[in-house]
Coordinates of C-alpha atoms in Angstrom, one line a residue:
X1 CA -27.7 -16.2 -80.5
X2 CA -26.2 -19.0 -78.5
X3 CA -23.6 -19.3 -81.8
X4 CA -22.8 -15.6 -81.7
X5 CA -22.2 -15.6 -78.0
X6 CA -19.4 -18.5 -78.4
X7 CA -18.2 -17.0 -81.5
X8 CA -17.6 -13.7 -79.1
X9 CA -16.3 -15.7 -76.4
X10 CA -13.5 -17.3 -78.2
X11 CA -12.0 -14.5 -79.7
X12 CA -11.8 -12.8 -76.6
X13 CA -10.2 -15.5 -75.2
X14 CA -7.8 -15.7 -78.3
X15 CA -7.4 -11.8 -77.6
X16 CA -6.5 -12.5 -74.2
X17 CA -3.9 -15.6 -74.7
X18 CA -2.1 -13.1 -77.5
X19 CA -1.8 -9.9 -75.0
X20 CA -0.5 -12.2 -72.4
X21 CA 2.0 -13.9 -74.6
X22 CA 3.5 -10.6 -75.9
X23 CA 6.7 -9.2 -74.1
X24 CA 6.5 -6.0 -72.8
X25 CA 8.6 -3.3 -73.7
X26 CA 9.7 -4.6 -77.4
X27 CA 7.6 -1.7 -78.8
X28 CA 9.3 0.3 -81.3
X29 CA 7.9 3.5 -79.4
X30 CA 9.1 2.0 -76.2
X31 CA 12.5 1.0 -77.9
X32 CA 13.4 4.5 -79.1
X33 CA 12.7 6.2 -76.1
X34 CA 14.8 3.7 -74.0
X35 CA 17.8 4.7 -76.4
X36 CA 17.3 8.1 -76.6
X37 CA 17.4 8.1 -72.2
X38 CA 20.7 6.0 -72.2
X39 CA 22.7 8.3 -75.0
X40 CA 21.4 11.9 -72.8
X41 CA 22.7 9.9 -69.5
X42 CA 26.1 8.9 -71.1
X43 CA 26.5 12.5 -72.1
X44 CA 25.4 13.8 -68.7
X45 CA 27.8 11.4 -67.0
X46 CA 30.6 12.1 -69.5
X47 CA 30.5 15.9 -68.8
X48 CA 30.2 15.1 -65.2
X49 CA 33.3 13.7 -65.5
X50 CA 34.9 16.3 -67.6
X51 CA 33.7 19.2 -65.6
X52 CA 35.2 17.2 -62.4
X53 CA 38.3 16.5 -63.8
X54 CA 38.5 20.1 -64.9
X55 CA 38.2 21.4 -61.8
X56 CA 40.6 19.1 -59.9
X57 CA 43.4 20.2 -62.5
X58 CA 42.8 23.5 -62.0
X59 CA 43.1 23.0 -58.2
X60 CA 46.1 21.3 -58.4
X61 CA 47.8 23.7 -60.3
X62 CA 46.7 26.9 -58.4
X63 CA 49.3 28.1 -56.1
X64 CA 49.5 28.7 -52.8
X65 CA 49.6 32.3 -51.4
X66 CA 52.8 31.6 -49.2
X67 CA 54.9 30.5 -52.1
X68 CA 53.4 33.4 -54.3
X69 CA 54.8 35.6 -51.8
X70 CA 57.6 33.8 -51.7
X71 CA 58.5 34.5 -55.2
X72 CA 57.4 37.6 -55.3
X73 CA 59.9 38.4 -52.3
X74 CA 62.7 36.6 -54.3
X75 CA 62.2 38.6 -57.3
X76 CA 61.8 42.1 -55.3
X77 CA 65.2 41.3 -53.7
X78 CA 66.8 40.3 -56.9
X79 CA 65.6 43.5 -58.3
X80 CA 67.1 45.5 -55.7
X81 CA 70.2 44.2 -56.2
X82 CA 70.5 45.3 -59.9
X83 CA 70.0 48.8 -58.5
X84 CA 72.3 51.6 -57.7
X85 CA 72.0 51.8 -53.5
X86 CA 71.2 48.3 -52.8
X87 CA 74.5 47.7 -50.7
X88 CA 74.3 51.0 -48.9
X89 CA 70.5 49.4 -48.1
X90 CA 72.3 46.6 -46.3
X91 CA 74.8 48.5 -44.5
X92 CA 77.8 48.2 -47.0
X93 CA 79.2 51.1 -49.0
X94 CA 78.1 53.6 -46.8
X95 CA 80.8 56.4 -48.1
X96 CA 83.0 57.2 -50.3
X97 CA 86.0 58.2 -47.8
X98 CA 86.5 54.7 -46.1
X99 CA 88.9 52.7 -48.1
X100 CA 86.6 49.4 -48.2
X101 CA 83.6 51.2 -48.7
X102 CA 84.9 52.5 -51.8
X103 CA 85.8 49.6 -53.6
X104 CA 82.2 48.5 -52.6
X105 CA 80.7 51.6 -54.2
X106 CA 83.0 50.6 -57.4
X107 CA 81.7 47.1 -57.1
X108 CA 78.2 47.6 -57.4
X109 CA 78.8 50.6 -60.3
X110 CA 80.5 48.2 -62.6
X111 CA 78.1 45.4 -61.1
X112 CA 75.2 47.5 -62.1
X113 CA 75.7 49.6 -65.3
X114 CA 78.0 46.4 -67.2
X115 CA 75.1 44.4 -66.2
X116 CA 77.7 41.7 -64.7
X117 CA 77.8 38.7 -62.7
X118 CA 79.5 39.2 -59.8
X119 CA 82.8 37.0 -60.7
X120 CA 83.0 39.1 -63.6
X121 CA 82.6 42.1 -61.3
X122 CA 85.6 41.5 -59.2
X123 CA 87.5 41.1 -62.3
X124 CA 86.6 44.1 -64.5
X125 CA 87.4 45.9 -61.1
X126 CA 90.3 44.4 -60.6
X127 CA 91.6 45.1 -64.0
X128 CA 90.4 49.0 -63.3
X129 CA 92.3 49.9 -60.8
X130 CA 95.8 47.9 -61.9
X131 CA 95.6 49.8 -65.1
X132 CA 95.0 53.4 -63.0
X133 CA 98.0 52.3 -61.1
X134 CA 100.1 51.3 -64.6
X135 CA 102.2 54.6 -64.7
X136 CA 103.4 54.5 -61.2
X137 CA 105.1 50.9 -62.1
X138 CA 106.4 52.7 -65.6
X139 CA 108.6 54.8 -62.8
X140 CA 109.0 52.1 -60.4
X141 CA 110.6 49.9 -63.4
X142 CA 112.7 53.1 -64.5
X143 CA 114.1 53.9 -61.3
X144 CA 115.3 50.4 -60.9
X145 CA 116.8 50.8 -64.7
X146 CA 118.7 53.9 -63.8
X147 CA 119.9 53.0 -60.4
X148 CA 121.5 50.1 -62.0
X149 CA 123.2 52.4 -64.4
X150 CA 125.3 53.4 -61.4
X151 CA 125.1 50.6 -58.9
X152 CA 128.8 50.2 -58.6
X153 CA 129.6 54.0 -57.6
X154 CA 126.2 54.1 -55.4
X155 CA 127.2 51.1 -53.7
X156 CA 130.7 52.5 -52.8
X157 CA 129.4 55.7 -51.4
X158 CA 127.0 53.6 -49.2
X159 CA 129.7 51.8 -47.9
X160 CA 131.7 54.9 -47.4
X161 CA 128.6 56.5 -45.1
X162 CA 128.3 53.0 -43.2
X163 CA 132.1 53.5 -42.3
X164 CA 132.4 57.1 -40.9
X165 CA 131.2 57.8 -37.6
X166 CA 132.3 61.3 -37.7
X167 CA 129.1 63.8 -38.2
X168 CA 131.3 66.2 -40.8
X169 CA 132.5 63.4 -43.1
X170 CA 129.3 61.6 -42.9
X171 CA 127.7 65.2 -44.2
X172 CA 130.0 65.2 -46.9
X173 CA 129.5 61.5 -47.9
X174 CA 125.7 62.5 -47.7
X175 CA 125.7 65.1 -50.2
X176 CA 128.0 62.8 -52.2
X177 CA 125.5 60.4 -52.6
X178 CA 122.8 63.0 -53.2
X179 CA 124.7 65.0 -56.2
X180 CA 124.9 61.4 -57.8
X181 CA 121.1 60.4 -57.4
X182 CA 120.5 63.8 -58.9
X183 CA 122.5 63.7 -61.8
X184 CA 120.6 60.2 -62.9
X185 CA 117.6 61.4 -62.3
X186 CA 117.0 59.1 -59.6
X187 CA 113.8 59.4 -57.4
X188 CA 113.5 57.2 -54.3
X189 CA 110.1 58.7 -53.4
X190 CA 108.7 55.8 -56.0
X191 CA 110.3 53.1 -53.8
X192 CA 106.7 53.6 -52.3
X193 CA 104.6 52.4 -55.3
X194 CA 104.5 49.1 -53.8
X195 CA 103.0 50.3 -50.6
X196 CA 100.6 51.9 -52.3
X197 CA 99.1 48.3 -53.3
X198 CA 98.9 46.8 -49.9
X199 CA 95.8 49.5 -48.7
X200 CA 93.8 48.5 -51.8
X201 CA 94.5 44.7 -50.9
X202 CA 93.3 45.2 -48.3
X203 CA 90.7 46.9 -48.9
X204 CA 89.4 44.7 -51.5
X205 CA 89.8 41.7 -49.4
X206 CA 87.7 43.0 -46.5
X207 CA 85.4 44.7 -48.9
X208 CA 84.4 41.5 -50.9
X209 CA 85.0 39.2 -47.6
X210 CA 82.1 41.5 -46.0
X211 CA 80.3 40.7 -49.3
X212 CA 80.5 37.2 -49.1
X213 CA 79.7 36.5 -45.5
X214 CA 76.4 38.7 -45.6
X215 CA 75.9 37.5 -48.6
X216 CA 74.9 39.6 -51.3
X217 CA 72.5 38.6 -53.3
X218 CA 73.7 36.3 -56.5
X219 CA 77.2 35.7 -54.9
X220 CA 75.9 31.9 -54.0
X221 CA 74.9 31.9 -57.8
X222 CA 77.0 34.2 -60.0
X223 CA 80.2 32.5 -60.2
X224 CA 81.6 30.7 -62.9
X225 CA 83.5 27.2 -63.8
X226 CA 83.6 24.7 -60.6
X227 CA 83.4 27.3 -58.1
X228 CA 79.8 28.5 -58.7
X229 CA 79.3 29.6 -55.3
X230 CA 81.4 33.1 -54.8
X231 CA 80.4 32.4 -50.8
X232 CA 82.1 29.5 -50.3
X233 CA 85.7 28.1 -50.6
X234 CA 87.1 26.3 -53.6
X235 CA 86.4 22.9 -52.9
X236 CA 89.7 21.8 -55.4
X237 CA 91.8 24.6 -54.4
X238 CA 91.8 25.0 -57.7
X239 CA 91.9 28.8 -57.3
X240 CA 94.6 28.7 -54.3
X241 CA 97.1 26.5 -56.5
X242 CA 96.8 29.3 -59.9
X243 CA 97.7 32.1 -57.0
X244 CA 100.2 30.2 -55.6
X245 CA 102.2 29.7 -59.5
X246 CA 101.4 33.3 -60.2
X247 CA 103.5 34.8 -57.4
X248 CA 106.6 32.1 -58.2
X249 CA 106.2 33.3 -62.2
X250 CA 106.2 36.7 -60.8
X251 CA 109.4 36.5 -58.6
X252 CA 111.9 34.8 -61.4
X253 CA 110.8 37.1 -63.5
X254 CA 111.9 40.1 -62.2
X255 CA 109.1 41.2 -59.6
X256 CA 106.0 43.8 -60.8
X257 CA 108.8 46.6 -62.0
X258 CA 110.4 43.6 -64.3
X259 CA 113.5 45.2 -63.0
X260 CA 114.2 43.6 -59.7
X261 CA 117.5 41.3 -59.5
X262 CA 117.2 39.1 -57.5
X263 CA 119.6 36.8 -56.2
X264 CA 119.6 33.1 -56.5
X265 CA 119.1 32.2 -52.8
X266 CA 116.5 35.0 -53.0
X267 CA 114.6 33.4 -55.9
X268 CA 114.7 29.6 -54.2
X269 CA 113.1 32.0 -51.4
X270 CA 110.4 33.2 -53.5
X271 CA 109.6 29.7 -54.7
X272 CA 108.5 28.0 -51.9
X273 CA 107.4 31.0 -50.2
X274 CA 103.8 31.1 -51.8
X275 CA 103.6 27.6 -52.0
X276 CA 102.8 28.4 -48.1
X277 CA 99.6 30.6 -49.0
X278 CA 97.9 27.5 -50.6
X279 CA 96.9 26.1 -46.9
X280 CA 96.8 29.6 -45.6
X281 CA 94.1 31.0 -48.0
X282 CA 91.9 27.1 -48.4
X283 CA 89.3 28.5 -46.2
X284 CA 89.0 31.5 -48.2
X285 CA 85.5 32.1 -49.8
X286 CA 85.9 31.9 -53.5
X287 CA 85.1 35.6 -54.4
X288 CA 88.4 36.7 -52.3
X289 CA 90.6 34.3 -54.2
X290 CA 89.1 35.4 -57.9
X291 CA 90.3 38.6 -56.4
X292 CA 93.9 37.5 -55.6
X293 CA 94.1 35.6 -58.9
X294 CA 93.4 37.8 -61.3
X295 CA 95.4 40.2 -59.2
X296 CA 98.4 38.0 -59.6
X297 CA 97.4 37.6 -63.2
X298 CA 97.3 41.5 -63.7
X299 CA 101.6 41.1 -61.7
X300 CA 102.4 38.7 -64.4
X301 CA 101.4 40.7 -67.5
X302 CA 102.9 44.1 -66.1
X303 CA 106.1 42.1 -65.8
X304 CA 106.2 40.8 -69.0
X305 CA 105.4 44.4 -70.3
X306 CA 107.7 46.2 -68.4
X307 CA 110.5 43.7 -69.4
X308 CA 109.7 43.4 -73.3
X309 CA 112.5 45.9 -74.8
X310 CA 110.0 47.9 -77.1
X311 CA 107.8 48.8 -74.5
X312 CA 110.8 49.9 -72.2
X313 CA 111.9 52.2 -75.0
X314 CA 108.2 53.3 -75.9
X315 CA 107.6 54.1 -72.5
X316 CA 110.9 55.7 -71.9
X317 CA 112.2 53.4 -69.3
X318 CA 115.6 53.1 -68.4
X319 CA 117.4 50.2 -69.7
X320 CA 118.8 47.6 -67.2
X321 CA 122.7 47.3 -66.8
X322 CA 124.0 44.3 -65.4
X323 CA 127.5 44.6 -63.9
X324 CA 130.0 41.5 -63.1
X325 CA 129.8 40.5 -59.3
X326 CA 133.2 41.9 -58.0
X327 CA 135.9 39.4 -57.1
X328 CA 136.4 40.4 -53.6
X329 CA 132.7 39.2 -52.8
X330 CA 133.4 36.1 -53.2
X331 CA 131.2 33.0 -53.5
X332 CA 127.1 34.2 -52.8
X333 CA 126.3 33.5 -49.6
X334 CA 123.3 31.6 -48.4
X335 CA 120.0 33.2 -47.1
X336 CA 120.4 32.5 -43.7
X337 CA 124.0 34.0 -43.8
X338 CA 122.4 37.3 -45.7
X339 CA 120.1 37.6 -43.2
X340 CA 122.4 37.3 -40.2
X341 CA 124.8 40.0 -42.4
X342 CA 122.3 42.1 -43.1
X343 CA 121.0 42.9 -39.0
X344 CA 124.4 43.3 -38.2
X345 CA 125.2 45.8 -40.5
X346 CA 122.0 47.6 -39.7
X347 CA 122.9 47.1 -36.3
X348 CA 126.3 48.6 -36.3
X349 CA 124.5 51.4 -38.9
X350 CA 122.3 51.9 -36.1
X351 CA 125.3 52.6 -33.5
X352 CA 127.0 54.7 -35.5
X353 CA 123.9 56.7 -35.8
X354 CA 123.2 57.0 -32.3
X355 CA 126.9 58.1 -31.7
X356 CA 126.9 61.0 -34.5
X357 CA 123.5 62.1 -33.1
X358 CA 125.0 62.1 -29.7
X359 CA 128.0 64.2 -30.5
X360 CA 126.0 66.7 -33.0
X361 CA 123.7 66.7 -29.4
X362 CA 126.7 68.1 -27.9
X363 CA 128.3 70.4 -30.4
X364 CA 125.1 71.9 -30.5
X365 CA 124.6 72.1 -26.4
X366 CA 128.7 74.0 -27.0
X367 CA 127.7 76.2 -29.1
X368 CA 124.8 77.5 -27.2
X369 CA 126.7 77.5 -23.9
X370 CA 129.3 79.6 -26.2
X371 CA 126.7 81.9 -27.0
X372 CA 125.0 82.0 -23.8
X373 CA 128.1 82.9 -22.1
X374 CA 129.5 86.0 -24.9
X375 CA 126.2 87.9 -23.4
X376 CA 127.7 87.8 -20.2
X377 CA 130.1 90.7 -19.0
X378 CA 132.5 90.4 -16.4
X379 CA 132.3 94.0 -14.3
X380 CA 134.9 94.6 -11.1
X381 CA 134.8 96.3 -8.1
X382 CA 137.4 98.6 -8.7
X383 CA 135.2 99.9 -12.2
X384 CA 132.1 100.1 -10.1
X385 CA 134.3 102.7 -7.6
X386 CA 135.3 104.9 -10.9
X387 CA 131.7 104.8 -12.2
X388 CA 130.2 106.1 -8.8

């Protein structure tokens, strides 16, 4: 009894040294379950993390509502603009019977159905209305071809009418002159083609100015080369300078009829003369001088045309004759000199005018005293007596 009793006693003490000796947690069953939390908590935490950095991209990259109407509002404007009505919206090309308003309707048609930015615009435009205006140059150039056919004989009878003071002989002289034009075929009402072009310059100048200053929308964006912004000036005069060369090309060769003869003190004239729009247009925004540059490139080419021999005879232009400068002239005279000749001839013109009008004044004032007095009839005394 006693033996079983320490027998018992000693193996639960050996029991008890073992379990106390034994780590905890090194359990297979224990080990696996350990893992098995740690793997789900990783993957929790790692789509934690995903899901958060989800969501702070997408915040970052959601816009705000002020710039979405912002854009919106940029692309509804820019929309407008490629629409028929969108400068009459603004308070531009309001009719078609106001010179500037027209060329703004024309604008915005070519601007709109060519589907063109707007330096293009002003030059298709440009182009347009030079080519509409082509067969009044084709007369302009052929008056000046057959007026120099008989430049010698017309420039006689002019002197001749500057001369006389007398209203009979100056009639005569008159229809001298007239008889002569009309056997040329020489028309003087297409001295005015010229004039014609300074309304639609001006015009087109206003027109686009307005344009620019508003501005339109895609004239800061639609221009071309260095001077991207139509609104502002040419930074390099760049612009200014072509213009400038255009117009002294365009003066020694003869003027827009290709005809015009100029003289040499005239031509040095003509040189430096443009040379002087350079400062005057450098403030100019950029979509006015496209305008006067392709405008003087549209001068150059009509000159070359209406100089080139096969076109003249094409066209049926008058040929130009050039006559030797009289002897009796003399040397040509400067242009100061000119000028100073040419106000006093218009002056003393000007004085005989006055005098011939004064005395056809009182030739007429005779003649109706004349008649005024035939109606009159002188009755005496002594008929009155007989009568009664």
């Amino acid at each position: 009894m006693l033996k079983y009793s320490i027998l018992r006693a000693s193996t639960h003490a050996r029991a008890n040294i073992h379990s106390m000796w034994r780590p905890v947690g090194l359990s297979f069953g224990n080990i696996r379950h350990n893992s098995s939390i740690t793997a789900e908590s990783s993957t929790t935490t790692s789509d934690v993390v995903s899901s958060t950095s989800s969501v702070s991209e997408i915040q970052t990259q959601l816009p705000s509502f002020d710039s979405i109407e912002l854009e919106q509002g940029i692309q509804a404007v820019g929309d407008a603009s490629n629409q028929i009505g969108y400068l009459s919206s603004i308070g531009m090309a309001n009719s078609w019977f106001w010179p500037t308003d027209i060329i703004q309707n024309i604008l915005e048609h070519v601007h709109v159905y060519c589907g063109l930015p707007w330096w293009g615009t002003i030059c298709v435009t440009t182009v347009m209305i030079r080519v509409l205006m082509f067969p009044l140059y084709v007369k302009y150039s052929d008056l000046f071809g057959r007026t120099s056919r008989v430049k010698p004989e017309l420039d006689k009878v002019n002197k001749e009418l500057m001369q006389y003071a007398d209203v009979a002989e100056a009639q005569k002289i008159t229809m001298k002159r007239r008889k002569l034009l009309n056997e040329n075929g020489i028309k003087n009402r297409y001295l005015a083609v010229p004039i014609l072009q300074l309304p639609i310059a001006i015009s087109f100048f206003a027109g686009i100015r307005q344009m620019a200053n508003y501005p339109v929308d895609g004239f800061s964006t639609q221009g071309i080369a260095w001077f991207k912004d139509l609104t502002q000036a040419d930074p390099y005069l760049g612009l200014q300078t072509l213009t400038a060369a255009l117009f002294i090309s365009l003066a020694r060769s003869g003027g827009e009829s290709g005809a015009q003869q100029f003289s040499p003190q005239m031509k040095k004239l003509f040189t430096f003369l443009p040379l002087l729009t350079i400062p005057a247009t450098m403030n100019l925004s950029s979509g006015v001088v496209v305008y006067l540059t392709m405008n003087g490139i549209c001068s150059v080419v009509q000159t070359l045309l209406l100089k080139n021999s096969y076109i003249r005879g094409k066209l049926n232009i008058a040929e130009i004759v050039k006559h030797p400068q009289p002897a009796s002239e003399g040397p040509p005279k400067g242009i100061i000199e000119s000028f100073r000749e040419n106000i006093k001839n218009a002056r003393e013109q000007a004085e005989r005018r006055a005098e011939m009008k004064e005395k056809q004044f009182k030739m007429q004032e005779a003649a109706k005293e004349e008649k005024s007095n035939s109606r009159i009839k002188i009755v005496r005394r002594s008929d009155l007596k007989k009568n009664q």
